[in-house]
Short mmCIF file of C-alpha atoms and ligand atoms in Angstrom, two decimals:
data_model
loop_
_atom_site.label_atom_id
_atom_site.label_comp_id
_atom_site.label_asym_id
_atom_site.label_seq_id
_atom_site.Cartn_x
_atom_site.Cartn_y
_atom_site.Cartn_z
CA MET A 1 21.88 -6.21 -32.26
CA ILE A 2 24.79 -5.30 -29.99
CA GLU A 3 27.09 -6.95 -32.50
CA ALA A 4 25.43 -5.15 -35.42
CA ALA A 5 25.65 -1.84 -33.57
CA SER A 6 29.38 -2.34 -32.99
CA ARG A 7 29.75 -2.71 -36.77
CA GLY A 8 27.81 0.53 -37.23
CA ALA A 9 24.94 -1.30 -38.91
CA SER A 10 21.38 -0.04 -38.74
CA ALA A 11 18.20 -1.94 -37.94
CA THR A 12 14.47 -1.39 -38.15
CA LEU A 13 12.20 -2.66 -35.40
CA THR A 14 8.46 -2.99 -35.75
CA THR A 15 5.95 -3.84 -33.08
CA ILE A 16 2.21 -4.34 -32.92
CA VAL A 17 0.36 -2.67 -30.07
CA GLU A 18 -3.08 -4.01 -29.35
CA GLU A 19 -5.39 -1.37 -27.94
CA GLY A 20 -8.95 -1.45 -26.72
CA TRP A 21 -11.23 -2.73 -23.99
CA PHE A 22 -11.01 -6.43 -23.11
CA ASP A 23 -13.26 -8.38 -20.75
CA GLN A 24 -11.27 -9.94 -17.92
CA VAL A 25 -12.00 -12.26 -15.05
CA LEU A 26 -11.32 -11.17 -11.49
CA PRO A 27 -11.18 -14.21 -9.19
CA GLU A 28 -12.15 -13.47 -5.60
CA VAL A 29 -12.19 -15.66 -2.49
CA ARG A 30 -14.39 -14.64 0.43
CA ILE A 31 -14.08 -16.42 3.76
CA ALA A 32 -16.48 -15.14 6.38
CA GLY A 33 -15.44 -14.40 9.95
CA ARG A 34 -17.69 -14.14 12.99
CA GLU A 35 -17.92 -10.36 12.54
CA PRO A 36 -18.59 -8.19 9.49
CA GLY A 37 -15.07 -6.70 9.07
CA PHE A 38 -12.58 -8.24 6.67
CA ALA A 39 -8.94 -8.00 5.61
CA LEU A 40 -8.06 -7.95 1.90
CA LEU A 41 -5.07 -9.73 0.33
CA HIS A 42 -4.48 -9.07 -3.37
CA GLY A 43 -2.05 -9.33 -6.27
CA HIS A 44 -2.04 -9.21 -10.05
CA TYR A 45 -2.17 -12.18 -12.40
CA ASP A 46 -1.38 -10.44 -15.70
CA SER A 47 2.31 -10.64 -16.58
CA TRP A 48 5.05 -9.74 -19.04
CA ASP A 49 5.68 -12.89 -21.06
CA VAL A 50 5.59 -15.99 -18.80
CA GLY A 51 6.15 -13.98 -15.63
CA VAL A 52 7.01 -16.67 -13.07
CA GLY A 53 8.55 -14.25 -10.56
CA ASP A 54 6.10 -11.46 -11.43
CA ASN A 55 3.63 -12.62 -10.51
CA ALA A 56 2.98 -16.39 -10.71
CA THR A 57 4.78 -16.88 -7.39
CA GLY A 58 2.50 -14.25 -5.83
CA ASP A 59 -0.58 -15.90 -7.32
CA ALA A 60 0.53 -19.28 -5.93
CA CYS A 61 1.22 -17.67 -2.56
CA MET A 62 -2.31 -16.24 -2.42
CA LEU A 63 -3.84 -19.60 -3.43
CA GLU A 64 -2.03 -21.34 -0.60
CA VAL A 65 -2.94 -18.59 1.89
CA ALA A 66 -6.59 -18.98 0.77
CA ARG A 67 -6.41 -22.73 1.40
CA VAL A 68 -4.88 -22.26 4.85
CA MET A 69 -7.35 -19.52 5.86
CA HIS A 70 -10.26 -21.68 4.74
CA ALA A 71 -8.93 -24.65 6.71
CA HIS A 72 -8.80 -22.43 9.82
CA ARG A 73 -11.99 -20.47 9.12
CA ASP A 74 -13.47 -21.41 12.51
CA LYS A 75 -10.79 -19.23 14.15
CA LEU A 76 -11.47 -16.10 12.10
CA LEU A 77 -12.92 -13.15 13.99
CA ARG A 78 -12.95 -11.01 10.85
CA GLY A 79 -13.40 -12.27 7.32
CA VAL A 80 -10.79 -12.55 4.62
CA ARG A 81 -11.03 -11.57 0.97
CA ILE A 82 -8.39 -12.56 -1.55
CA CYS A 83 -8.37 -11.09 -5.07
CA TRP A 84 -6.34 -11.79 -8.20
CA TRP A 85 -6.25 -8.68 -10.39
CA PRO A 86 -6.19 -8.36 -14.17
CA GLY A 87 -5.03 -5.11 -15.76
CA HIS A 88 -2.12 -4.35 -13.41
CA SER A 89 0.39 -3.45 -16.13
CA THR A 90 -1.94 -3.41 -19.13
CA GLY A 91 -4.59 -1.25 -17.48
CA LYS A 92 -2.64 0.83 -14.94
CA PHE A 93 -4.17 -1.05 -11.96
CA ALA A 94 -7.53 -1.38 -13.73
CA GLY A 95 -8.62 -4.56 -11.89
CA SER A 96 -8.13 -3.21 -8.39
CA THR A 97 -9.56 0.16 -9.41
CA TRP A 98 -12.68 -1.57 -10.74
CA TYR A 99 -12.96 -3.50 -7.48
CA ALA A 100 -12.51 -0.33 -5.42
CA ASP A 101 -15.38 1.26 -7.38
CA ALA A 102 -17.65 -1.80 -7.47
CA PHE A 103 -17.33 -2.51 -3.73
CA ALA A 104 -16.52 0.99 -2.50
CA ARG A 105 -19.15 1.16 0.23
CA ASP A 106 -18.31 -2.37 1.48
CA LEU A 107 -14.63 -1.54 1.57
CA ALA A 108 -15.09 1.84 3.23
CA ARG A 109 -17.30 0.33 5.91
CA ASP A 110 -15.73 -3.04 6.63
CA CYS A 111 -12.19 -3.44 5.24
CA VAL A 112 -9.72 -3.23 8.14
CA ALA A 113 -6.53 -3.28 6.03
CA HIS A 114 -5.18 -4.53 2.72
CA MET A 115 -1.98 -6.33 1.76
CA ASN A 116 -0.51 -6.62 -1.73
CA CYS A 117 1.46 -9.67 -2.89
CA ASP A 118 3.94 -9.13 -5.72
CA SER A 119 7.03 -11.17 -6.65
CA PRO A 120 7.55 -13.27 -3.50
CA GLY A 121 9.51 -16.54 -3.55
CA CYS A 122 12.33 -15.68 -5.94
CA ARG A 123 15.64 -17.55 -5.81
CA ASP A 124 18.23 -16.23 -3.30
CA ALA A 125 15.79 -13.57 -2.03
CA THR A 126 16.38 -13.75 1.70
CA ASP A 127 16.29 -10.08 2.81
CA TYR A 128 13.27 -7.88 3.59
CA PRO A 129 14.73 -4.37 3.20
CA THR A 130 12.05 -2.33 1.39
CA ILE A 131 8.56 -3.48 2.25
CA PRO A 132 5.97 -0.82 1.44
CA TRP A 133 4.30 0.15 4.71
CA MET A 134 2.31 3.04 6.11
CA ALA A 135 3.29 4.55 9.47
CA GLU A 136 0.32 3.00 11.29
CA ASN A 137 1.21 -0.55 10.13
CA ARG A 138 5.01 -0.31 10.36
CA ALA A 139 5.18 -2.11 13.73
CA PHE A 140 2.70 -4.76 12.56
CA VAL A 141 4.74 -5.54 9.42
CA THR A 142 8.04 -5.52 11.32
CA GLU A 143 6.71 -8.05 13.84
CA ALA A 144 5.24 -10.31 11.15
CA VAL A 145 8.56 -10.37 9.24
CA ARG A 146 10.50 -11.07 12.43
CA ASP A 147 8.17 -13.89 13.52
CA ALA A 148 7.81 -15.57 10.11
CA THR A 149 11.35 -15.16 8.75
CA GLY A 150 13.64 -14.17 11.63
CA GLN A 151 14.71 -11.12 9.61
CA VAL A 152 14.71 -7.41 10.44
CA ALA A 153 12.39 -5.65 8.00
CA GLY A 154 13.05 -2.31 6.38
CA GLY A 155 10.32 -0.29 4.73
CA LYS A 156 9.44 2.47 2.37
CA ARG A 157 6.52 4.74 1.56
CA PRO A 158 4.11 2.85 -0.73
CA THR A 159 3.50 4.20 -4.21
CA GLN A 160 0.26 3.61 -6.10
CA SER A 161 1.90 0.88 -8.17
CA SER A 162 1.26 -2.61 -6.84
CA ASP A 163 -2.45 -1.86 -6.87
CA PHE A 164 -2.61 0.46 -3.86
CA SER A 165 -6.07 1.43 -5.12
CA PHE A 166 -7.65 1.87 -1.69
CA ASN A 167 -5.93 5.01 -0.39
CA ASN A 168 -8.87 7.28 -1.22
CA LEU A 169 -11.15 4.98 0.78
CA GLY A 170 -8.85 5.47 3.78
CA ILE A 171 -7.73 1.86 4.10
CA SER A 172 -4.33 1.13 5.62
CA GLY A 173 -2.12 -0.91 3.26
CA CYS A 174 1.17 -2.76 3.39
CA PHE A 175 3.45 -5.11 1.43
CA SER A 176 3.75 -5.74 -2.28
CA ALA A 177 7.47 -6.45 -2.43
CA SER A 178 8.55 -8.89 0.27
CA SER A 179 11.81 -10.87 0.01
CA ARG A 180 14.72 -9.52 -2.06
CA ILE A 181 18.17 -10.78 -3.02
CA PRO A 182 20.65 -9.18 -0.57
CA LYS A 183 22.14 -5.95 -1.95
CA ALA A 184 25.72 -7.21 -1.62
CA GLU A 185 24.86 -10.25 -3.75
CA VAL A 186 23.18 -8.07 -6.41
CA GLU A 187 26.35 -5.96 -6.56
CA ARG A 188 28.59 -9.03 -6.66
CA ARG A 189 26.67 -10.23 -9.71
CA GLY A 190 27.02 -6.83 -11.37
CA TRP A 191 23.24 -6.52 -11.71
CA TYR A 192 21.31 -3.28 -12.08
CA PHE A 193 18.37 -2.46 -9.83
CA VAL A 194 14.94 -3.83 -10.70
CA MET A 195 11.79 -3.45 -8.62
CA GLY A 196 10.26 -6.88 -9.13
CA ASN A 197 11.36 -10.54 -8.99
CA GLY A 198 13.13 -9.90 -5.68
CA GLY A 199 15.77 -7.95 -7.62
CA ASN A 200 16.45 -10.60 -10.31
CA THR A 201 17.13 -8.86 -13.64
CA ALA A 202 14.95 -11.42 -15.41
CA TRP A 203 12.10 -9.13 -14.29
CA HIS A 204 9.76 -8.11 -17.12
CA THR A 205 11.77 -10.11 -19.68
CA ASP A 206 11.27 -13.45 -21.44
CA ARG A 207 13.79 -14.90 -18.96
CA ASP A 208 11.26 -14.67 -16.12
CA ARG A 209 10.72 -18.44 -16.10
CA ILE A 210 10.62 -21.25 -13.56
CA GLU A 211 14.36 -20.97 -12.75
CA VAL A 212 13.68 -17.58 -11.15
CA ALA A 213 11.53 -19.10 -8.41
CA ASP A 214 12.67 -21.05 -5.36
CA PRO A 215 10.32 -23.35 -3.41
CA GLY A 216 12.07 -22.72 -0.06
CA VAL A 217 11.98 -18.94 -0.38
CA LEU A 218 8.38 -19.11 -1.57
CA LEU A 219 7.37 -21.23 1.43
CA THR A 220 8.91 -18.64 3.79
CA ASP A 221 7.04 -15.83 2.04
CA ILE A 222 3.77 -17.80 2.11
CA ARG A 223 4.23 -18.19 5.87
CA LEU A 224 4.82 -14.44 6.16
CA TYR A 225 1.67 -13.50 4.22
CA ALA A 226 -0.43 -16.15 5.99
CA LEU A 227 0.75 -15.00 9.42
CA ALA A 228 0.13 -11.32 8.69
CA LEU A 229 -3.33 -11.95 7.24
CA PHE A 230 -4.26 -14.32 10.07
CA ARG A 231 -3.28 -11.67 12.63
CA LEU A 232 -5.36 -9.01 10.87
CA ALA A 233 -8.30 -11.41 10.92
CA THR A 234 -7.94 -12.62 14.51
CA ARG A 235 -6.41 -9.95 16.76
CA LEU A 236 -9.12 -8.58 19.04
CA ALA A 237 -7.66 -5.07 18.78
CA ILE A 238 -6.69 -4.34 15.18
CA PRO A 239 -2.85 -4.06 15.05
CA LEU A 240 -2.75 -0.57 13.52
CA ASP A 241 -1.50 2.51 15.32
CA PRO A 242 -3.06 5.86 14.29
CA ALA A 243 -0.74 7.71 16.69
CA ALA A 244 2.23 6.62 14.57
CA LEU A 245 0.55 8.07 11.49
CA ILE A 246 -0.23 11.32 13.32
CA ALA A 247 3.44 11.58 14.36
CA GLU A 248 4.52 11.08 10.76
CA LEU A 249 2.02 13.63 9.43
CA ARG A 250 3.21 16.17 12.02
CA GLY A 251 6.76 15.60 10.81
CA HIS A 252 5.74 16.42 7.23
CA LEU A 253 3.77 19.40 8.47
CA ALA A 254 6.79 20.80 10.33
CA ARG A 255 8.85 20.54 7.15
CA TYR A 256 6.18 22.34 5.11
CA ALA A 257 5.72 25.04 7.79
CA LYS A 258 9.46 25.70 7.76
CA ALA A 259 9.48 25.94 3.96
CA ALA A 260 6.51 28.31 3.93
CA GLY A 261 7.98 30.54 6.65
CA ALA A 262 6.17 33.86 7.03
CA ARG A 263 4.38 33.42 3.71
CA PHE A 264 1.71 31.10 5.10
CA ASP A 265 0.58 30.13 8.60
CA LEU A 266 0.21 26.36 8.95
CA SER A 267 0.00 26.43 12.76
CA PRO A 268 -3.77 25.67 12.82
CA ALA A 269 -2.98 22.23 11.39
CA GLU A 270 -0.34 21.60 14.05
CA GLN A 271 -2.79 22.60 16.78
CA ALA A 272 -5.45 20.31 15.32
CA PHE A 273 -3.04 17.35 15.15
CA ALA A 274 -1.94 17.98 18.74
CA ALA A 275 -5.55 18.05 19.94
CA LEU A 276 -6.38 14.83 18.08
CA ASP A 277 -3.26 13.14 19.42
CA SER A 278 -4.03 14.05 23.00
CA LYS A 279 -7.67 12.95 22.73
CA LEU A 280 -6.51 9.62 21.30
CA SER A 281 -4.01 9.03 24.08
CA ASP A 282 -6.62 9.89 26.74
CA PHE A 283 -8.90 7.36 25.09
CA ALA A 284 -6.16 4.70 25.00
CA ALA A 285 -5.39 5.37 28.69
CA SER A 286 -9.05 4.83 29.62
CA ASN A 287 -8.65 1.08 29.10
CA PRO A 288 -11.21 0.69 26.29
CA THR A 289 -12.48 -2.71 25.17
CA PRO A 290 -10.70 -4.18 22.12
CA GLU A 291 -13.91 -3.67 20.11
CA ARG A 292 -14.02 0.06 20.89
CA LEU A 293 -10.28 0.36 20.31
CA THR A 294 -10.61 -1.28 16.89
CA ALA A 295 -13.60 0.84 15.87
CA THR A 296 -11.85 4.05 16.92
CA ARG A 297 -8.55 3.18 15.24
CA LEU A 298 -10.32 2.39 11.97
CA ALA A 299 -12.51 5.51 12.11
CA VAL A 300 -9.47 7.75 12.65
CA LEU A 301 -7.51 6.03 9.87
CA ARG A 302 -10.42 6.45 7.44
CA GLN A 303 -9.86 10.20 7.80
CA LEU A 304 -6.06 10.32 8.02
CA VAL A 305 -4.81 7.76 5.47
CA PRO A 306 -6.19 9.78 2.51
CA LEU A 307 -4.44 12.89 3.84
CA ASP A 308 -1.04 11.29 3.33
CA TYR A 309 -1.56 9.71 -0.09
CA THR A 310 -4.31 11.35 -2.15
CA ARG A 311 -5.34 14.47 -4.00
CA GLY A 312 -8.88 13.39 -4.81
CA THR A 313 -12.02 12.53 -2.92
CA ARG A 314 -13.02 9.33 -1.15
CA TYR A 315 -14.93 7.77 -4.04
CA ARG A 316 -12.77 9.00 -6.92
CA ARG A 317 -9.52 7.07 -7.03
CA ASP A 318 -6.44 9.18 -7.71
CA ILE A 319 -4.65 8.58 -10.99
CA GLY A 320 -1.76 6.16 -10.60
CA LEU A 321 0.98 8.67 -9.88
CA PRO A 322 2.87 9.16 -6.61
CA ALA A 323 1.35 11.73 -4.27
CA PRO A 324 3.67 13.73 -1.99
CA PRO A 325 3.26 13.24 1.78
CA LEU A 326 0.45 15.23 3.44
CA THR A 327 -0.59 15.84 -0.14
CA HIS A 328 -2.92 18.82 0.22
CA LEU A 329 -0.22 20.92 1.87
CA ALA A 330 2.69 19.85 -0.34
CA VAL A 331 2.66 23.07 -2.35
CA ALA A 332 4.14 24.72 0.76
CA ALA A 333 7.49 23.18 -0.17
CA GLU A 334 7.37 24.85 -3.61
CA LEU A 335 6.62 28.48 -2.72
CA ASP A 336 10.15 29.56 -3.68
CA ARG A 337 9.31 28.72 -7.28
CA TYR A 338 6.54 31.32 -7.42
CA PRO A 339 7.44 34.91 -8.33
CA GLU A 340 6.09 37.51 -5.88
CA GLN A 341 3.15 38.51 -8.10
CA ALA A 342 2.04 34.86 -8.55
CA LEU A 343 2.41 33.78 -4.94
CA GLY A 344 -1.34 34.22 -4.45
CA PHE A 345 -2.01 31.21 -6.69
CA ALA A 346 0.06 29.00 -4.41
CA THR A 347 -1.23 30.42 -1.14
CA THR A 348 -4.83 30.04 -2.32
CA THR A 349 -4.11 26.38 -3.11
CA LEU A 350 -2.56 26.10 0.32
CA ARG A 351 -5.58 27.78 1.98
CA ARG A 352 -7.88 25.22 0.35
CA GLY A 353 -5.51 22.40 1.29
CA LEU A 354 -5.41 23.58 4.89
CA ASN A 355 -9.23 23.71 5.01
CA HIS A 356 -9.32 20.12 3.69
CA VAL A 357 -6.75 18.93 6.23
CA LEU A 358 -8.43 20.69 9.18
CA ALA A 359 -11.82 19.23 8.27
CA ALA A 360 -10.36 15.71 8.13
CA ILE A 361 -8.55 16.08 11.46
CA GLU A 362 -11.72 17.45 13.10
CA ALA A 363 -13.77 14.58 11.65
CA ALA A 364 -11.19 12.13 13.00
CA ARG A 365 -11.35 13.77 16.44
CA GLU A 366 -15.13 13.47 16.55
CA THR A 367 -14.84 9.70 16.12
CA VAL A 368 -12.71 9.35 19.27
CA PRO A 369 -14.92 8.69 22.31
CA THR A 370 -14.53 11.17 25.16
CA SER A 371 -13.13 9.22 28.05
ZN1 LIG B 401 4.20 -7.29 -10.26
#
């Protein structure tokens, strides 16, 4: 076609798009721990063409992690669930959304954290520069990458792609991308940026075949996922830090307050965050048992995670579009766009958003034991 185009020729392309509802299977592994809580590892099995790097390597990784977790099930404090999703590309995260609906109450009550597995184990992918993480699991992910791979991890704010279908339920999530081909090597090859396949441009093409994968890189990534999941399932105190999320939310709030200026007073939210933060640090200083620490961390995160990633309610998953940080107050950054006579529309939205945020922070504070 490139050749034909250079001759000025024309071409007609036709395609057949199949639409409709199709029954799918959703394989799930459940390995019980001694206690009711569980950690969820998940990834999609539907693919574009053969899809070795996206996501057969991820599916293989999760199979091996399932085998290892089962072999060590006597050591698990919390349980482990591993899911292989259909409908990732062809249903806009339909498999994980179905699961979030079907097991919503289970997840909201007992899921301590979730990890997504997408495109690990691709050839020459030896860096970990952009792992999706949330503020409260940043330190946990960084340590797991260091201990399993010897590398320094970098991160980014997770989007709803990669089946982050559990934000509304208030569940902390991390990973999807793991190893990537070093940026300098991508540039040396003259490649453009692609999200999947560790940066290999075979992503989402019919070239995504066995040559894309590398057994050594895949083994390293399997170790990384296994280690992270094992820690979530065995650490007495869950390795998630709500104070780090509060600090991040206060950063967003300060930015919004500055943008709003005299047009809207966001200081009640800052006062509420400060009060929550100080109650949490008093609690931490009171030397609580790991069980109480875990319960409190999870209860606070149930309230705060949705604040940073969702527009909707707990049991109605947001549509699969990115949500701005501290979502309900994000309109504060856009007030300049409103003409004077229409400003009331924006400030009313902001008033409602502030009410939502204050209620969530107060609910979080009530879950923290008075020490
Ligand atoms: Zn993928």
